[in-house]
Amino acid sequence: MGVRFAFTGGREGWGRVLLTAVGVGLGVALLLLTTAIPSALSARGERGSARTNIMYVDKQMPKADNTLIVASVDTTFRTDDIHGRELEPEGVRAPLPPGIDGFPSVGEMYVSPALERLLKSGEGKVLRERLSDRIVGTIGDTGLLGPAELSFYRGGEGLEEHFDVGVVTRINRFGELHPSSEGMDPILILLTLVVFVVLLMPVGVFIATAVRFGGERRDRRLAALRLVGADGGMTRRIAAGEAFAGATIGLVFGSVFFLIGRQAAGYIAVLDMSVFPSDLNPAPALAVLVAVAVPLAAVLVTLFALRGVVIEPLGVVRTARPPRRRLWWRLLLPLGGVAALSPMIGQGDSAGQFNDVLVIIGVSLLLIGVTALLPWVVEAVVARLGSGGLSWQLAVRRLQLSSGSAARMVNGIAVAVAGAIALQIFFAGVSGAYTTASDQHLDRAQMEFSVPDNVSPASAAQELTGAKGVRKITMISFASLGEKAKSSESYVEVTIGDCATLREVGHLPSCHDGDVFTVRGAEYDTETPRLVKPGRELWISPTATRTTKPSVAWTVPAGLKQAGVREDPSGAKRGGILATPGAIPEETVAEAAGQIFIGLDPEVADAPDRVRNAAARIDPLTEPYTWTSSNRTKQFNSIRTGLFVGATCVLLLIGVSLLVSQLEQLRERRKLLSSLVAFGTRRRTLSLSVLWQTAIPIGLGLVLSSVVGLTLGVVLLKMTSRSIGIDWAAVLTMTGIGAGVSLLVTVLSLPPLLRLMRPEGLRTE
């Protein structure tokens, strides 16, 4: 009967079912997307392993009919990484990379669809200068990590001469030859578990809220069933049947929403992460679990909600003063969560893995505790609110009569904010272990280019100087100084540059061309005091492997000056000899290896990419390195990216859920609002009262979620044996985001509110 009432209750019944179905459907879609994430990541990983080719070996395999020379020519455009390979087949049976049907000739490229679009767009003008080869084909899905990946293969020649640079290798097949068996450390696994629980908990709360849409009107209709002979148990079962029907339709809606989102995933990249729609396949067992759990939860939540409602033949006893909510059992939930996590406090990452079951139970109980405590907090506070303006009085009286509905509406956002605060504290506490501060001086240079051995440093510096956006070039050349002409066991480094350059690597007393300085006390420099003595004959030779010139005898000058140690722009402290070009044999200066530090003009757009274009003209196999203030481990970054992607989806869901809840409550009070307007209440007053009705429970919910979030974050940090430091800016940011979403939802609900205030709302059937 309950299922029949859901579909035969006229416009009123269909509206209620539709609201429930949309709410449940959104939650189900997000659950299905979440269960599909592991398969998507696995598929990405398999495609990445299948195209792996660069191997770092001491000795290359011999040339054969089935070998291929591959060079890594990865590059960057703005902030996007571009996967690139040069291919030179050495026989007819050379292995073909996944995703292409033939080898590109020299001057030709196969590109991913995303890269092709970029190169053909106006934004890709600067990149076209670097990747100017002719496009002859498109890389298929099997050769890409995701639809938004920027990737290319181009034809190469003469790559055998560059085996010594470390990015060129000879292979006879593609694929991971030595898969890494190293797993994540315990803290990262703990972080992953917490992220999943924190992201899924608001979804569950929202589904539980959605199945109660239209509850007040439903209960009034059940009173009519009592009048024609139904007893209390029958009415509850009928209500459960209606909720079951709405949840079942919600499963259908959720499947449709999931398929729509699955297809949309092929066109969306979040934080450089994209997946093919075919990758998003929920695990069958998890999909069945969702299909069973959602309708079951709808029935249980409905029965639980009706436990305190007396449905009599002449009405619903809901407006009488309800008994005060009890606090003791509500406190048991967060206390139980802390108790579940407490055995692991102080474990750190040296005592094995954390107990996954206890972690999930503990975090879940703490977050569920927010939903249990919030109705009590709202009821306790609004009962004590005093008088105020008319809009305030209307809002407070409404909250006093139905504080439970107000608390339910903000449960989802309270849980989301509590989890987000805990994760922010957790991330801030453990990030130091996975983040390495850079020694580079970004105020002196922003990019670095290691001059290839087949290029002279002077010509490379000239090419880079001409790039638009380059403000300053610091070129350092290197040679070595030893006791013998060949195979010297002891040597010191010689840094060659003009006076301005040498001042970047040492504190000089005074400098003119022809001067030589010695630096003592630098890192890893133990031979300078013993070898560098005025009048001693040593042998100087370039360190570049391209040179075949023999070492040259060089006498340490009598006018040797002492220089102080100074970090160069990269953060290295150089020792040994600092020499101006006039003091070193010309052939040694010409053949020396080089390193170039590049200072950029921040006012010039795409300056780093113009430097990369110049570097590609110097040598396509050498990519300039862009400096950063810190570096994070790959696994930590992956988890952080996953959190942001998931949090974005959850935030959208929470916003939609709040809007649907708000519209449902306004729809329930349509006649009341129209009556107030008919009696002369100003629309502005009613609008403000709706704003207060949203703001008060949300404010209380954010305070409660901050307390629970801080507690959970501190407990998690204690489990990892990390020092506790609360990032108050992050806490305030998360709270502000929650408040901002709520305010936006309230503003979006104002147009429907104004329509509901029309006199037509008094009409009844």
GROMACS .gro file of N, CA, C and O in nm, residues 663-725:
model
  252
  663LEU      N    1   1.419   2.396  -0.043
  663LEU     CA    2   1.299   2.405  -0.127
  663LEU      C    3   1.188   2.316  -0.073
  663LEU      O    4   1.070   2.352  -0.077
  664GLU      N    5   1.226   2.199  -0.021
  664GLU     CA    6   1.126   2.108   0.034
  664GLU      C    7   1.058   2.169   0.156
  664GLU      O    8   0.937   2.160   0.173
  665GLN      N    9   1.138   2.233   0.242
  665GLN     CA   10   1.079   2.296   0.362
  665GLN      C   11   0.990   2.414   0.324
  665GLN      O   12   0.884   2.436   0.384
  666LEU      N   13   1.033   2.491   0.224
  666LEU     CA   14   0.949   2.603   0.180
  666LEU      C   15   0.819   2.551   0.121
  666LEU      O   16   0.711   2.609   0.141
  667ARG      N   17   0.827   2.443   0.046
  667ARG     CA   18   0.707   2.383  -0.014
  667ARG      C   19   0.610   2.335   0.095
  667ARG      O   20   0.489   2.348   0.082
  668GLU      N   21   0.666   2.280   0.203
  668GLU     CA   22   0.583   2.235   0.315
  668GLU      C   23   0.508   2.352   0.378
  668GLU      O   24   0.397   2.337   0.428
  669ARG      N   25   0.570   2.470   0.376
  669ARG     CA   26   0.511   2.586   0.447
  669ARG      C   27   0.447   2.686   0.351
  669ARG      O   28   0.434   2.805   0.382
  670ARG      N   29   0.410   2.637   0.233
  670ARG     CA   30   0.356   2.728   0.133
  670ARG      C   31   0.231   2.801   0.182
  670ARG      O   32   0.218   2.923   0.169
  671LYS      N   33   0.138   2.727   0.242
  671LYS     CA   34   0.015   2.791   0.288
  671LYS      C   35   0.041   2.887   0.402
  671LYS      O   36  -0.019   2.995   0.411
  672LEU      N   37   0.132   2.849   0.490
  672LEU     CA   38   0.164   2.937   0.603
  672LEU      C   39   0.224   3.068   0.553
  672LEU      O   40   0.185   3.177   0.600
  673LEU      N   41   0.315   3.060   0.456
  673LEU     CA   42   0.377   3.181   0.403
  673LEU      C   43   0.273   3.269   0.333
  673LEU      O   44   0.272   3.392   0.350
  674SER      N   45   0.187   3.205   0.255
  674SER     CA   46   0.083   3.283   0.186
  674SER      C   47  -0.011   3.348   0.286
  674SER      O   48  -0.056   3.463   0.267
  675SER      N   49  -0.044   3.278   0.396
  675SER     CA   50  -0.132   3.334   0.499
  675SER      C   51  -0.067   3.456   0.564
  675SER      O   52  -0.133   3.558   0.588
  676LEU      N   53   0.063   3.446   0.595
  676LEU     CA   54   0.132   3.559   0.658
  676LEU      C   55   0.133   3.681   0.566
  676LEU      O   56   0.114   3.795   0.611
  677VAL      N   57   0.154   3.657   0.436
  677VAL     CA   58   0.153   3.769   0.341
  677VAL      C   59   0.012   3.828   0.333
  677VAL      O   60  -0.006   3.950   0.327
  678ALA      N   61  -0.089   3.739   0.333
  678ALA     CA   62  -0.228   3.787   0.325
  678ALA      C   63  -0.264   3.872   0.447
  678ALA      O   64  -0.346   3.964   0.437
  679PHE      N   65  -0.204   3.844   0.561
  679PHE     CA   66  -0.230   3.924   0.682
  679PHE      C   67  -0.145   4.050   0.688
  679PHE      O   68  -0.150   4.122   0.787
  680GLY      N   69  -0.061   4.075   0.585
  680GLY     CA   70   0.013   4.200   0.578
  680GLY      C   71   0.160   4.192   0.614
  680GLY      O   72   0.226   4.296   0.623
  681THR      N   73   0.212   4.072   0.635
  681THR     CA   74   0.355   4.060   0.664
  681THR      C   75   0.436   4.097   0.539
  681THR      O   76   0.405   4.050   0.429
  682ARG      N   77   0.537   4.179   0.557
  682ARG     CA   78   0.617   4.220   0.442
  682ARG      C   79   0.701   4.104   0.389
  682ARG      O   80   0.749   4.021   0.465
  683ARG      N   81   0.716   4.103   0.259
  683ARG     CA   82   0.795   3.996   0.197
  683ARG      C   83   0.940   4.001   0.246
  683ARG      O   84   1.005   3.897   0.263
  684ARG      N   85   0.992   4.121   0.268
  684ARG     CA   86   1.130   4.133   0.315
  684ARG      C   87   1.145   4.068   0.452
  684ARG      O   88   1.245   4.003   0.480
  685THR      N   89   1.043   4.085   0.537
  685THR     CA   90   1.049   4.025   0.670
  685THR      C   91   1.052   3.873   0.661
  685THR      O   92   1.130   3.806   0.730
  686LEU      N   93   0.968   3.817   0.574
  686LEU     CA   94   0.967   3.672   0.558
  686LEU      C   95   1.098   3.621   0.499
  686LEU      O   96   1.149   3.515   0.538
  687SER      N   97   1.152   3.696   0.404
  687SER     CA   98   1.280   3.655   0.345
  687SER      C   99   1.390   3.653   0.450
  687SER      O  100   1.472   3.560   0.456
  688LEU      N  101   1.392   3.757   0.535
  688LEU     CA  102   1.493   3.760   0.642
  688LEU      C  103   1.472   3.647   0.741
  688LEU      O  104   1.569   3.590   0.794
  689SER      N  105   1.344   3.614   0.767
  689SER     CA  106   1.318   3.505   0.862
  689SER      C  107   1.371   3.372   0.808
  689SER      O  108   1.426   3.290   0.882
  690VAL      N  109   1.355   3.352   0.676
  690VAL     CA  110   1.410   3.230   0.615
  690VAL      C  111   1.562   3.229   0.624
  690VAL      O  112   1.624   3.126   0.650
  691LEU      N  113   1.621   3.347   0.605
  691LEU     CA  114   1.767   3.356   0.617
  691LEU      C  115   1.812   3.321   0.759
  691LEU      O  116   1.909   3.245   0.779
  692TRP      N  117   1.739   3.374   0.860
  692TRP     CA  118   1.774   3.342   0.999
  692TRP      C  119   1.754   3.192   1.029
  692TRP      O  120   1.833   3.131   1.101
  693GLN      N  121   1.647   3.137   0.973
  693GLN     CA  122   1.621   2.994   0.996
  693GLN      C  123   1.733   2.907   0.940
  693GLN      O  124   1.756   2.796   0.988
  694THR      N  125   1.800   2.955   0.838
  694THR     CA  126   1.915   2.880   0.783
  694THR      C  127   2.043   2.914   0.858
  694THR      O  128   2.123   2.825   0.889
  695ALA      N  129   2.061   3.043   0.888
  695ALA     CA  130   2.188   3.088   0.946
  695ALA      C  131   2.210   3.034   1.087
  695ALA      O  132   2.322   2.996   1.123
  696ILE      N  133   2.104   3.031   1.169
  696ILE     CA  134   2.122   2.988   1.309
  696ILE      C  135   2.167   2.843   1.318
  696ILE      O  136   2.270   2.813   1.381
  697PRO      N  137   2.095   2.746   1.258
  697PRO     CA  138   2.144   2.608   1.268
  697PRO      C  139   2.278   2.586   1.199
  697PRO      O  140   2.359   2.506   1.246
  698ILE      N  141   2.302   2.658   1.090
  698ILE     CA  142   2.431   2.641   1.022
  698ILE      C  143   2.544   2.695   1.109
  698ILE      O  144   2.651   2.633   1.120
  699GLY      N  145   2.522   2.809   1.173
  699GLY     CA  146   2.624   2.862   1.264
  699GLY      C  147   2.654   2.765   1.377
  699GLY      O  148   2.771   2.739   1.410
  700LEU      N  149   2.549   2.710   1.437
  700LEU     CA  150   2.569   2.612   1.544
  700LEU      C  151   2.637   2.486   1.491
  700LEU      O  152   2.725   2.428   1.557
  701GLY      N  153   2.596   2.443   1.371
  701GLY     CA  154   2.658   2.325   1.312
  701GLY      C  155   2.805   2.344   1.284
  701GLY      O  156   2.887   2.254   1.304
  702LEU      N  157   2.843   2.464   1.236
  702LEU     CA  158   2.984   2.491   1.207
  702LEU      C  159   3.068   2.496   1.335
  702LEU      O  160   3.183   2.451   1.336
  703VAL      N  161   3.011   2.552   1.443
  703VAL     CA  162   3.083   2.552   1.571
  703VAL      C  163   3.106   2.409   1.619
  703VAL      O  164   3.217   2.371   1.659
  704LEU      N  165   2.999   2.328   1.614
  704LEU     CA  166   3.012   2.188   1.658
  704LEU      C  167   3.109   2.111   1.569
  704LEU      O  168   3.193   2.034   1.619
  705SER      N  169   3.100   2.131   1.437
  705SER     CA  170   3.189   2.059   1.346
  705SER      C  171   3.334   2.102   1.366
  705SER      O  172   3.426   2.020   1.351
  706SER      N  173   3.356   2.227   1.403
  706SER     CA  174   3.493   2.272   1.430
  706SER      C  175   3.550   2.199   1.552
  706SER      O  176   3.666   2.156   1.550
  707VAL      N  177   3.468   2.186   1.657
  707VAL     CA  178   3.515   2.116   1.777
  707VAL      C  179   3.547   1.970   1.746
  707VAL      O  180   3.653   1.917   1.782
  708VAL      N  181   3.454   1.902   1.676
  708VAL     CA  182   3.476   1.760   1.644
  708VAL      C  183   3.592   1.744   1.547
  708VAL      O  184   3.675   1.653   1.560
  709GLY      N  185   3.600   1.834   1.448
  709GLY     CA  186   3.711   1.827   1.352
  709GLY      C  187   3.846   1.846   1.418
  709GLY      O  188   3.942   1.775   1.388
  710LEU      N  189   3.854   1.943   1.509
  710LEU     CA  190   3.979   1.964   1.582
  710LEU      C  191   4.015   1.842   1.666
  710LEU      O  192   4.131   1.799   1.671
  711THR      N  193   3.914   1.784   1.731
  711THR     CA  194   3.940   1.664   1.813
  711THR      C  195   3.992   1.550   1.727
  711THR      O  196   4.092   1.485   1.761
  712LEU      N  197   3.926   1.524   1.615
  712LEU     CA  198   3.969   1.415   1.527
  712LEU      C  199   4.108   1.441   1.471
  712LEU      O  200   4.192   1.350   1.466
  713GLY      N  201   4.134   1.564   1.429
  713GLY     CA  202   4.266   1.597   1.376
  713GLY      C  203   4.376   1.577   1.477
  713GLY      O  204   4.483   1.522   1.446
  714VAL      N  205   4.352   1.619   1.601
  714VAL     CA  206   4.453   1.603   1.707
  714VAL      C  207   4.478   1.455   1.737
  714VAL      O  208   4.592   1.411   1.752
  715VAL      N  209   4.369   1.376   1.744
  715VAL     CA  210   4.385   1.233   1.771
  715VAL      C  211   4.465   1.165   1.660
  715VAL      O  212   4.554   1.083   1.685
  716LEU      N  213   4.436   1.200   1.534
  716LEU     CA  214   4.509   1.140   1.422
  716LEU      C  215   4.657   1.177   1.426
  716LEU      O  216   4.744   1.093   1.397
  717LEU      N  217   4.686   1.301   1.462
  717LEU     CA  218   4.827   1.341   1.472
  717LEU      C  219   4.897   1.267   1.585
  717LEU      O  220   5.014   1.228   1.572
  718LYS      N  221   4.826   1.248   1.697
  718LYS     CA  222   4.886   1.172   1.807
  718LYS      C  223   4.912   1.027   1.766
  718LYS      O  224   5.008   0.965   1.809
  719MET      N  225   4.825   0.972   1.681
  719MET     CA  226   4.847   0.835   1.632
  719MET      C  227   4.974   0.826   1.549
  719MET      O  228   5.043   0.724   1.550
  720THR      N  229   5.006   0.932   1.477
  720THR     CA  230   5.124   0.929   1.390
  720THR      C  231   5.249   0.980   1.462
  720THR      O  232   5.354   0.992   1.399
  721SER      N  233   5.236   1.013   1.591
  721SER     CA  234   5.349   1.063   1.671
  721SER      C  235   5.406   1.192   1.612
  721SER      O  236   5.528   1.216   1.616
  722ARG      N  237   5.321   1.275   1.555
  722ARG     CA  238   5.364   1.404   1.502
  722ARG      C  239   5.329   1.514   1.602
  722ARG      O  240   5.233   1.502   1.678
  723SER      N  241   5.407   1.619   1.601
  723SER     CA  242   5.379   1.731   1.689
  723SER      C  243   5.249   1.798   1.647
  723SER      O  244   5.217   1.806   1.528
  724ILE      N  245   5.175   1.844   1.746
  724ILE     CA  246   5.044   1.902   1.719
  724ILE      C  247   5.058   2.052   1.695
  724ILE      O  248   5.104   2.126   1.781
  725GLY      N  249   5.020   2.092   1.576
  725GLY     CA  250   5.018   2.233   1.543
  725GLY      C  251   4.894   2.262   1.461
  725GLY      O  252   4.877   2.207   1.352
   0.00000   0.00000   0.00000
